[in-house]
Amino acid sequence: MVKETRTTVGIIGAGPAGLLLARLLFKAGIDSVVIESKDREYVEQRQRAGILEQGSVDALRECGAGERMDKEGIPHDGIELLFDKQRYPIHFPSLTGGRQVMIYAQTEVCKDLIALQLKEGGPLHFECEALAVEDPKTDNPKIRFRHKDGEEEILSCDYVVGCDGFWGVARKAIPESIATVYEKTYPFAWLGILADVPPSNDELIYARHPRGFSLLSMRSPTVSRYYIQVPAGEDIKEWSDERIWDEIEKRTETNDGWKVQRGPIFQKSVLPMRSYVHEPMQYGRVYLAGDAAHIVPPTGAKGLNLAFGDVVTLAKALKHKVDTGSDELLNNYSDRCIGRVWQAERFSYDMTNLLHTDPNASAFEDRLQVARLKRMVSNPHAETDLALAYTGFPL
Ligand code: FAD
Ligand code: DHB
């Protein structure tokens, strides 16, 4: 006999989406159980996103998870676009009525939410792999999962939420016959590094260069996070630390004498890029949130923020159901998320195409790219559009 336990909301995945959802449900007095296939250390160290939109910052503060972020996070008033050796600042607050973004790494967001969940919230099982979601169309969907020692268990739920990322199992509970998948792959990837060196610039720099895109970001006053465009499928072994610094230096050369500062690299990896949307984001009593439902290329830092938008929307719908008995918000969950998802898809796609060098682009297309950038930094409407999208679409 397979052991069976029960909860109100079964959550697959302890990434940003699953962890924030568990926290929001705890605050709303709704029971949940989180099942995560990796161990705690792996989840806390996995290097990914770094930028929180205003709405994500607000959501963390409102659920009591913003204390360390407010001490250690670095608020940012803008970005710089760099092309043709010139830097152009885009100042968010003046263009958006006061909106900012916050540099606070996904690793730190996860650490804070895990610590809170283990202290105050419902069960969070690490090293337990969800194998399948069963009975999605009934009032009692179930998660079949396997413990580290191989023992299987069934978590019987009122609702199941798949926060299990792009490679998860929850999406498979939605029959292919009712689903539509929209997808695009890119001929390039990002090589990301963490280096023990103070950031070379106060603001983030998004740089377009004939050799390829680069992005200068940061993690703290002493740690820099830099990325360069590389061909899709690139082998990290091809990139010595010196080669990486040489390339960053060439791609961020300016004619104002400013120069990137080098330092010891302590982490490097190649990140694939894709755009992906799965519609609908729900089926019966199974809901998808975050990367389980959609992926954006990282240019513009939307992935984590979109995941947060989904779970804030879902937590409100579940609370509404508990308070009023009405299924209305739950039934509309996918429709309520999808507009925001597609705006983020559009923005991330546009930013990617605006700044990356496509190996197949013609000289004509290269000049168009520069013309688009020039328009962006010289027209207040274009600048405002960028600032509004970057700081976040409303939840
Ligand atoms: P995830 O963070 O993927 O979390 C899913 C969780 O589910 C994981 O912990 C996983 O272990 C768990 N899981 C999966 N399958 C199962 C299963 N069967 N059973 C139990 N648990 C399971 N965004 C940016 O904005 N900027 C960036 O620089 C950036 N870099 C990225 C680099 C990489 C390599 C990747 C993959 C993504 C990156 N992103 C970036 C995107 C951003 O990190 C994601 O959008 C964000 O992590 C989405 O959160 P999530 O909780 O939906 O999914
Ligand atoms: C970071 C990542 C992004 O994708 C981005 O657009 C900006 C910053 C980061 O990791 O800091």
Short mmCIF file of C-alpha atoms and ligand atoms in Angstrom, two decimals:
data_model
loop_
_atom_site.label_atom_id
_atom_site.label_comp_id
_atom_site.label_asym_id
_atom_site.label_seq_id
_atom_site.Cartn_x
_atom_site.Cartn_y
_atom_site.Cartn_z
CA MET A 1 0.00 0.00 0.00
CA VAL A 2 1.33 3.45 -0.97
CA LYS A 3 1.19 5.88 1.96
CA GLU A 4 -1.32 8.74 1.46
CA THR A 5 -1.28 12.17 3.15
CA ARG A 6 -3.54 15.19 2.67
CA THR A 7 -3.34 18.95 2.25
CA THR A 8 -5.38 21.76 0.74
CA VAL A 9 -2.83 22.96 -1.83
CA GLY A 10 -0.07 20.64 -3.06
CA ILE A 11 2.81 22.64 -4.55
CA ILE A 12 5.42 20.99 -6.78
CA GLY A 13 8.75 22.85 -6.78
CA ALA A 14 10.58 25.09 -4.28
CA GLY A 15 11.86 27.68 -6.73
CA PRO A 16 10.75 31.31 -6.38
CA ALA A 17 7.18 30.53 -7.56
CA GLY A 18 6.52 27.58 -5.22
CA LEU A 19 8.16 29.22 -2.22
CA LEU A 20 6.33 32.55 -2.56
CA LEU A 21 3.02 30.76 -3.13
CA ALA A 22 3.52 28.68 0.03
CA ARG A 23 4.26 31.86 1.98
CA LEU A 24 1.22 33.73 0.60
CA LEU A 25 -1.05 30.78 1.39
CA PHE A 26 0.36 30.53 4.92
CA LYS A 27 -0.43 34.23 5.42
CA ALA A 28 -3.96 33.59 4.11
CA GLY A 29 -4.46 30.68 6.54
CA ILE A 30 -4.53 28.05 3.76
CA ASP A 31 -2.63 24.76 4.29
CA SER A 32 -0.05 23.70 1.74
CA VAL A 33 2.74 21.16 1.26
CA VAL A 34 5.76 21.81 -0.98
CA ILE A 35 7.57 18.96 -2.72
CA GLU A 36 11.04 19.67 -4.13
CA SER A 37 13.26 17.20 -5.97
CA LYS A 38 16.64 18.82 -5.12
CA ASP A 39 18.27 19.31 -1.72
CA ARG A 40 18.13 22.60 0.17
CA GLU A 41 21.71 23.61 -0.59
CA TYR A 42 21.23 23.11 -4.34
CA VAL A 43 18.07 25.27 -4.39
CA GLU A 44 19.79 28.00 -2.34
CA GLN A 45 22.94 28.12 -4.48
CA ARG A 46 21.42 27.87 -7.99
CA GLN A 47 22.62 31.02 -9.79
CA ARG A 48 19.89 32.71 -11.80
CA ALA A 49 18.06 36.03 -11.83
CA GLY A 50 19.04 39.22 -10.03
CA ILE A 51 16.48 41.96 -10.64
CA LEU A 52 13.22 42.40 -8.73
CA GLU A 53 10.55 44.68 -10.15
CA GLN A 54 8.68 47.04 -7.86
CA GLY A 55 5.70 44.64 -7.72
CA SER A 56 7.94 41.72 -6.66
CA VAL A 57 9.59 43.86 -3.98
CA ASP A 58 6.15 44.87 -2.69
CA ALA A 59 4.93 41.25 -2.68
CA LEU A 60 7.95 40.10 -0.61
CA ARG A 61 7.52 42.95 1.86
CA GLU A 62 3.78 42.38 2.24
CA CYS A 63 4.21 38.72 3.18
CA GLY A 64 6.96 39.48 5.72
CA ALA A 65 9.84 38.22 3.57
CA GLY A 66 11.43 41.58 2.76
CA GLU A 67 13.55 42.28 5.85
CA ARG A 68 16.97 41.14 4.55
CA MET A 69 16.16 42.36 1.02
CA ASP A 70 15.59 45.86 2.43
CA LYS A 71 18.95 45.73 4.24
CA GLU A 72 21.12 44.08 1.59
CA GLY A 73 19.31 44.68 -1.71
CA ILE A 74 20.52 47.50 -3.94
CA PRO A 75 17.71 49.78 -5.23
CA HIS A 76 18.31 50.96 -8.79
CA ASP A 77 16.99 54.02 -10.54
CA GLY A 78 17.82 52.98 -14.07
CA ILE A 79 20.03 51.25 -16.59
CA GLU A 80 22.49 52.41 -19.22
CA LEU A 81 22.37 51.41 -22.86
CA LEU A 82 25.80 51.26 -24.49
CA PHE A 83 26.31 51.19 -28.26
CA ASP A 84 28.69 52.83 -30.73
CA LYS A 85 31.04 53.35 -27.71
CA GLN A 86 28.58 55.73 -26.02
CA ARG A 87 26.59 55.24 -22.82
CA TYR A 88 23.01 56.50 -22.54
CA PRO A 89 21.29 56.55 -19.11
CA ILE A 90 17.61 55.65 -18.83
CA HIS A 91 16.26 57.08 -15.56
CA PHE A 92 13.24 55.07 -14.37
CA PRO A 93 11.69 57.21 -11.59
CA SER A 94 11.39 60.33 -13.74
CA LEU A 95 9.86 58.34 -16.63
CA THR A 96 7.49 56.15 -14.61
CA GLY A 97 6.21 58.31 -11.75
CA GLY A 98 8.76 57.04 -9.23
CA ARG A 99 9.22 53.35 -10.01
CA GLN A 100 12.53 51.57 -9.28
CA VAL A 101 13.92 48.04 -9.40
CA MET A 102 15.96 46.17 -6.76
CA ILE A 103 19.07 44.08 -7.22
CA TYR A 104 18.59 41.11 -4.90
CA ALA A 105 19.61 37.70 -6.20
CA GLN A 106 17.20 34.81 -6.69
CA THR A 107 19.49 32.75 -4.41
CA GLU A 108 18.84 35.21 -1.57
CA VAL A 109 15.07 35.38 -2.23
CA CYS A 110 14.96 31.57 -2.03
CA LYS A 111 17.07 31.46 1.15
CA ASP A 112 14.74 33.96 2.87
CA LEU A 113 11.53 32.18 1.80
CA ILE A 114 12.89 28.72 2.73
CA ALA A 115 13.94 29.93 6.20
CA LEU A 116 10.45 31.42 6.79
CA GLN A 117 8.67 28.34 5.49
CA LEU A 118 10.66 25.98 7.70
CA LYS A 119 10.13 28.25 10.74
CA GLU A 120 6.46 29.13 10.35
CA GLY A 121 4.86 27.47 7.34
CA GLY A 122 3.64 24.06 6.24
CA PRO A 123 5.82 21.09 5.30
CA LEU A 124 8.57 21.60 2.69
CA HIS A 125 10.00 18.26 1.59
CA PHE A 126 13.40 18.43 -0.11
CA GLU A 127 14.77 15.52 -2.14
CA CYS A 128 11.27 14.31 -3.02
CA GLU A 129 10.56 14.02 -6.73
CA ALA A 130 7.02 14.42 -8.05
CA LEU A 131 6.39 11.61 -10.54
CA ALA A 132 2.92 12.58 -11.79
CA VAL A 133 -0.21 14.58 -11.09
CA GLU A 134 -3.22 12.27 -11.02
CA ASP A 135 -6.99 12.94 -11.27
CA PRO A 136 -6.61 16.60 -12.33
CA LYS A 137 -10.25 16.94 -13.36
CA THR A 138 -11.67 15.77 -10.01
CA ASP A 139 -12.19 17.58 -6.68
CA ASN A 140 -9.29 15.59 -5.35
CA PRO A 141 -6.17 15.82 -7.54
CA LYS A 142 -3.11 13.97 -6.26
CA ILE A 143 0.65 14.25 -6.48
CA ARG A 144 2.46 10.95 -6.65
CA PHE A 145 6.02 11.47 -5.44
CA ARG A 146 9.13 9.52 -4.46
CA HIS A 147 11.26 10.06 -1.35
CA LYS A 148 15.06 9.98 -1.48
CA ASP A 149 15.03 6.39 -0.12
CA GLY A 150 12.84 5.28 -3.05
CA GLU A 151 9.57 5.05 -1.11
CA GLU A 152 6.54 6.40 -2.98
CA GLU A 153 3.81 8.54 -1.40
CA ILE A 154 0.59 10.15 -2.59
CA LEU A 155 -0.27 13.68 -1.56
CA SER A 156 -4.02 14.08 -1.87
CA CYS A 157 -5.06 17.71 -2.42
CA ASP A 158 -7.95 20.07 -3.08
CA TYR A 159 -5.72 21.89 -5.58
CA VAL A 160 -2.34 21.15 -7.19
CA VAL A 161 0.02 23.88 -8.38
CA GLY A 162 2.87 23.04 -10.73
CA CYS A 163 5.73 25.42 -9.84
CA ASP A 164 8.21 22.86 -11.11
CA GLY A 165 9.93 24.85 -13.83
CA PHE A 166 10.33 24.13 -17.52
CA TRP A 167 11.39 20.47 -17.04
CA GLY A 168 8.73 19.62 -14.45
CA VAL A 169 5.93 17.03 -14.56
CA ALA A 170 2.83 19.12 -13.74
CA ARG A 171 2.37 20.39 -17.30
CA LYS A 172 1.89 16.80 -18.45
CA ALA A 173 -1.40 16.68 -16.50
CA ILE A 174 -2.89 19.04 -19.13
CA PRO A 175 -3.96 16.99 -22.18
CA GLU A 176 -2.15 17.92 -25.38
CA SER A 177 -5.52 18.05 -27.13
CA ILE A 178 -6.55 21.20 -25.22
CA ALA A 179 -3.11 22.85 -25.03
CA THR A 180 -1.31 25.21 -27.39
CA VAL A 181 2.43 25.72 -27.15
CA TYR A 182 4.15 28.81 -28.58
CA GLU A 183 7.90 28.53 -28.77
CA LYS A 184 11.02 30.20 -30.17
CA THR A 185 14.65 29.23 -29.82
CA TYR A 186 17.60 31.57 -30.39
CA PRO A 187 20.97 30.97 -32.09
CA PHE A 188 22.76 32.37 -29.01
CA ALA A 189 23.14 31.79 -25.27
CA TRP A 190 24.59 33.74 -22.33
CA LEU A 191 27.83 33.01 -20.58
CA GLY A 192 27.40 34.31 -17.00
CA ILE A 193 30.12 34.95 -14.44
CA LEU A 194 30.33 35.95 -10.79
CA ALA A 195 33.54 37.81 -9.93
CA ASP A 196 35.05 39.07 -6.70
CA VAL A 197 35.40 42.65 -7.88
CA PRO A 198 33.33 45.77 -7.11
CA PRO A 199 30.86 46.59 -9.92
CA SER A 200 32.57 48.84 -12.46
CA ASN A 201 29.49 51.05 -12.83
CA ASP A 202 26.73 52.15 -10.44
CA GLU A 203 23.97 51.24 -12.89
CA LEU A 204 23.49 48.09 -14.99
CA ILE A 205 24.90 48.35 -18.51
CA TYR A 206 23.20 46.66 -21.48
CA ALA A 207 25.75 46.82 -24.31
CA ARG A 208 25.26 46.20 -28.02
CA HIS A 209 28.49 45.57 -29.92
CA PRO A 210 29.30 44.02 -33.32
CA ARG A 211 31.07 41.21 -31.36
CA GLY A 212 27.87 40.48 -29.44
CA PHE A 213 25.78 41.57 -26.47
CA SER A 214 27.10 41.99 -22.93
CA LEU A 215 25.42 42.90 -19.64
CA LEU A 216 27.13 44.28 -16.56
CA SER A 217 25.13 43.64 -13.40
CA MET A 218 26.04 43.11 -9.76
CA ARG A 219 25.28 41.13 -6.64
CA SER A 220 26.76 43.33 -3.90
CA PRO A 221 29.23 46.21 -3.47
CA THR A 222 32.04 43.63 -3.83
CA VAL A 223 30.61 41.06 -6.28
CA SER A 224 29.92 41.66 -9.99
CA ARG A 225 27.59 39.59 -12.19
CA TYR A 226 28.46 39.87 -15.88
CA TYR A 227 27.10 38.13 -18.96
CA ILE A 228 28.23 37.89 -22.59
CA GLN A 229 26.41 36.55 -25.62
CA VAL A 230 27.95 33.29 -26.94
CA PRO A 231 26.75 30.87 -29.64
CA ALA A 232 23.99 28.43 -28.55
CA GLY A 233 25.46 25.21 -27.18
CA GLU A 234 28.83 26.83 -26.41
CA ASP A 235 31.20 24.75 -24.27
CA ILE A 236 32.26 26.64 -21.14
CA LYS A 237 35.68 24.94 -21.37
CA GLU A 238 36.40 27.14 -24.41
CA TRP A 239 36.33 30.19 -22.17
CA SER A 240 39.34 30.86 -19.93
CA ASP A 241 38.91 33.66 -17.41
CA GLU A 242 41.26 35.83 -19.45
CA ARG A 243 39.30 35.27 -22.64
CA ILE A 244 36.08 36.25 -20.84
CA TRP A 245 37.56 39.49 -19.47
CA ASP A 246 39.10 40.36 -22.85
CA GLU A 247 35.72 39.90 -24.49
CA ILE A 248 33.83 41.94 -21.86
CA GLU A 249 36.40 44.69 -22.21
CA LYS A 250 36.13 44.82 -26.00
CA ARG A 251 32.33 44.79 -25.99
CA THR A 252 32.02 47.55 -23.38
CA GLU A 253 34.67 49.90 -24.75
CA THR A 254 33.57 53.54 -24.54
CA ASN A 255 34.97 56.79 -25.84
CA ASP A 256 34.67 58.50 -22.43
CA GLY A 257 37.65 56.68 -20.84
CA TRP A 258 35.50 54.41 -18.60
CA LYS A 259 36.71 50.82 -18.43
CA VAL A 260 35.50 47.60 -16.81
CA GLN A 261 37.57 46.41 -13.85
CA ARG A 262 38.79 42.79 -13.77
CA GLY A 263 38.86 40.41 -10.77
CA PRO A 264 38.87 36.73 -9.80
CA ILE A 265 35.99 34.79 -11.39
CA PHE A 266 34.49 32.25 -8.93
CA GLN A 267 31.52 30.95 -10.93
CA LYS A 268 30.81 30.64 -14.64
CA SER A 269 28.18 28.83 -16.71
CA VAL A 270 26.39 28.92 -20.06
CA LEU A 271 22.63 29.67 -19.95
CA PRO A 272 20.40 28.60 -22.84
CA MET A 273 17.76 31.01 -24.18
CA ARG A 274 14.22 30.35 -25.28
CA SER A 275 10.76 31.87 -25.45
CA TYR A 276 7.91 29.53 -24.54
CA VAL A 277 4.24 29.86 -23.56
CA HIS A 278 1.88 27.01 -22.67
CA GLU A 279 -1.83 27.87 -22.87
CA PRO A 280 -3.94 27.38 -20.87
CA MET A 281 -2.13 27.57 -17.54
CA GLN A 282 -4.78 25.44 -15.82
CA TYR A 283 -6.80 22.27 -16.21
CA GLY A 284 -9.43 21.11 -13.72
CA ARG A 285 -7.88 21.74 -10.33
CA VAL A 286 -4.29 21.83 -11.57
CA TYR A 287 -2.62 25.22 -12.09
CA LEU A 288 0.78 26.07 -13.61
CA ALA A 289 2.88 28.99 -12.38
CA GLY A 290 6.25 30.45 -13.39
CA ASP A 291 8.64 28.62 -15.70
CA ALA A 292 6.34 25.58 -15.73
CA ALA A 293 4.03 27.65 -17.96
CA HIS A 294 6.32 30.14 -19.70
CA ILE A 295 9.97 30.97 -20.36
CA VAL A 296 11.44 34.27 -21.52
CA PRO A 297 14.99 34.96 -22.70
CA PRO A 298 16.75 36.72 -19.80
CA THR A 299 17.33 40.11 -21.52
CA GLY A 300 15.18 42.44 -19.42
CA ALA A 301 15.05 40.21 -16.32
CA LYS A 302 11.41 39.17 -16.50
CA GLY A 303 11.49 35.42 -15.62
CA LEU A 304 11.42 35.57 -11.84
CA ASN A 305 9.08 38.55 -11.82
CA LEU A 306 6.57 36.79 -14.07
CA ALA A 307 6.66 33.76 -11.76
CA PHE A 308 5.85 36.04 -8.82
CA GLY A 309 3.00 37.65 -10.76
CA ASP A 310 1.41 34.24 -11.37
CA VAL A 311 1.49 33.10 -7.75
CA VAL A 312 0.24 36.43 -6.38
CA THR A 313 -2.73 36.09 -8.76
CA LEU A 314 -3.30 32.45 -7.78
CA ALA A 315 -3.01 33.04 -4.03
CA LYS A 316 -5.67 35.77 -4.30
CA ALA A 317 -7.96 33.43 -6.24
CA LEU A 318 -7.56 30.64 -3.66
CA LYS A 319 -8.24 33.07 -0.81
CA HIS A 320 -11.31 34.34 -2.64
CA LYS A 321 -12.56 30.77 -2.94
CA VAL A 322 -12.02 30.09 0.77
CA ASP A 323 -13.65 33.39 1.82
CA THR A 324 -16.66 33.41 -0.53
CA GLY A 325 -16.98 29.89 -1.93
CA SER A 326 -16.77 31.39 -5.42
CA ASP A 327 -14.68 29.68 -8.12
CA GLU A 328 -14.77 32.74 -10.35
CA LEU A 329 -11.18 33.95 -9.85
CA LEU A 330 -9.81 30.40 -9.94
CA ASN A 331 -11.64 29.67 -13.20
CA ASN A 332 -10.17 32.84 -14.74
CA TYR A 333 -6.62 32.32 -13.43
CA SER A 334 -5.05 31.52 -16.80
CA ASP A 335 -6.86 34.36 -18.59
CA ARG A 336 -5.85 36.81 -15.87
CA CYS A 337 -2.16 35.85 -16.11
CA ILE A 338 -1.76 35.45 -19.84
CA GLY A 339 -1.96 39.13 -20.88
CA ARG A 340 0.90 39.96 -18.55
CA VAL A 341 2.83 36.89 -19.72
CA TRP A 342 2.60 37.96 -23.36
CA GLN A 343 3.66 41.53 -22.55
CA ALA A 344 6.75 40.10 -20.85
CA GLU A 345 7.33 37.76 -23.81
CA ARG A 346 7.12 40.72 -26.19
CA PHE A 347 9.44 42.89 -24.11
CA SER A 348 12.04 40.12 -23.59
CA TYR A 349 11.97 39.20 -27.29
CA ASP A 350 12.33 42.86 -28.35
CA MET A 351 15.17 43.52 -25.90
CA THR A 352 16.93 40.35 -27.06
CA ASN A 353 16.64 41.31 -30.73
CA LEU A 354 17.58 44.91 -30.04
CA LEU A 355 20.85 44.05 -28.33
CA HIS A 356 22.16 40.69 -29.60
CA THR A 357 24.17 40.13 -32.75
CA ASP A 358 22.45 37.56 -34.91
CA PRO A 359 25.09 35.58 -36.86
CA ASN A 360 22.63 35.47 -39.78
CA ALA A 361 21.77 39.18 -39.82
CA SER A 362 22.55 41.23 -42.90
CA ALA A 363 24.46 44.52 -42.82
CA PHE A 364 21.08 46.22 -43.42
CA GLU A 365 19.61 44.57 -40.31
CA ASP A 366 22.67 45.59 -38.27
CA ARG A 367 22.13 49.23 -39.18
CA LEU A 368 18.42 48.93 -38.36
CA GLN A 369 19.35 47.64 -34.92
CA VAL A 370 21.49 50.71 -34.25
CA ALA A 371 18.74 52.97 -35.61
CA ARG A 372 16.27 51.38 -33.16
CA LEU A 373 18.66 51.99 -30.27
CA LYS A 374 19.18 55.59 -31.34
CA ARG A 375 15.44 56.11 -31.45
CA MET A 376 15.11 54.59 -28.00
CA VAL A 377 17.57 57.01 -26.40
CA SER A 378 16.38 60.12 -28.22
CA ASN A 379 12.60 59.86 -28.08
CA PRO A 380 10.93 60.36 -24.67
CA HIS A 381 8.00 58.09 -25.62
CA ALA A 382 10.33 55.23 -26.58
CA GLU A 383 12.37 55.74 -23.39
CA THR A 384 9.22 55.80 -21.25
CA ASP A 385 7.96 52.62 -22.89
CA LEU A 386 11.23 50.87 -22.00
CA ALA A 387 11.19 52.19 -18.42
CA LEU A 388 7.57 51.16 -17.84
CA ALA A 389 8.15 47.64 -19.16
CA TYR A 390 11.45 47.17 -17.32
CA THR A 391 10.07 48.28 -13.94
CA GLY A 392 7.13 45.94 -14.40
CA PHE A 393 3.66 45.37 -15.78
CA PRO A 394 1.02 45.78 -13.08
CA LEU A 395 -0.07 42.61 -11.24
P1 FAD B 1 12.35 27.27 -11.06
O1 FAD B 1 13.21 28.30 -10.44
O2 FAD B 1 12.89 26.50 -12.21
O3 FAD B 1 11.94 26.26 -9.91
C1 FAD B 1 11.33 25.02 -10.17
C2 FAD B 1 11.63 24.10 -9.02
O4 FAD B 1 10.93 22.88 -9.22
C3 FAD B 1 13.10 23.76 -8.93
O5 FAD B 1 13.57 23.94 -7.61
C4 FAD B 1 13.17 22.30 -9.36
O6 FAD B 1 14.23 21.61 -8.73
C5 FAD B 1 11.80 21.80 -8.92
N1 FAD B 1 11.32 20.62 -9.66
C6 FAD B 1 11.37 20.39 -10.99
N2 FAD B 1 10.80 19.20 -11.31
C7 FAD B 1 10.36 18.69 -10.13
C8 FAD B 1 9.71 17.47 -9.78
N3 FAD B 1 9.38 16.57 -10.71
N4 FAD B 1 9.43 17.25 -8.47
C9 FAD B 1 9.76 18.17 -7.52
N5 FAD B 1 10.39 19.32 -7.81
C10 FAD B 1 10.69 19.59 -9.09
N6 FAD B 1 15.75 35.16 -15.16
C11 FAD B 1 16.14 36.41 -15.10
O7 FAD B 1 15.29 37.27 -14.98
N7 FAD B 1 17.48 36.72 -15.18
C12 FAD B 1 18.46 35.75 -15.28
O8 FAD B 1 19.65 36.04 -15.33
C13 FAD B 1 18.06 34.42 -15.34
N8 FAD B 1 18.97 33.42 -15.45
C14 FAD B 1 18.51 32.12 -15.55
C15 FAD B 1 19.41 31.06 -15.72
C16 FAD B 1 18.96 29.72 -15.85
C17 FAD B 1 19.95 28.59 -16.04
C18 FAD B 1 17.57 29.46 -15.81
C19 FAD B 1 17.04 28.04 -15.96
C20 FAD B 1 16.68 30.53 -15.61
C21 FAD B 1 17.14 31.84 -15.49
N9 FAD B 1 16.27 32.92 -15.32
C22 FAD B 1 16.68 34.18 -15.27
C23 FAD B 1 14.86 32.72 -15.19
C24 FAD B 1 14.43 32.69 -13.73
O9 FAD B 1 15.45 32.21 -12.92
C25 FAD B 1 13.20 31.82 -13.67
O10 FAD B 1 12.18 32.46 -14.43
C26 FAD B 1 12.71 31.53 -12.27
O11 FAD B 1 13.61 30.68 -11.60
C27 FAD B 1 11.32 30.88 -12.33
O12 FAD B 1 10.98 30.39 -11.08
P2 FAD B 1 10.10 29.09 -10.94
O13 FAD B 1 9.92 28.92 -9.47
O14 FAD B 1 8.93 29.17 -11.82
O15 FAD B 1 10.98 27.89 -11.53
C1 DHB B 2 20.50 40.21 -14.28
C2 DHB B 2 19.96 39.31 -15.16
C3 DHB B 2 19.24 39.75 -16.24
O1 DHB B 2 18.70 38.87 -17.10
C4 DHB B 2 19.06 41.10 -16.47
O2 DHB B 2 18.38 41.50 -17.55
C5 DHB B 2 19.58 42.00 -15.58
C6 DHB B 2 20.31 41.56 -14.48
C7 DHB B 2 21.27 39.72 -13.13
O3 DHB B 2 21.45 38.51 -13.02
O4 DHB B 2 21.73 40.54 -12.33
#
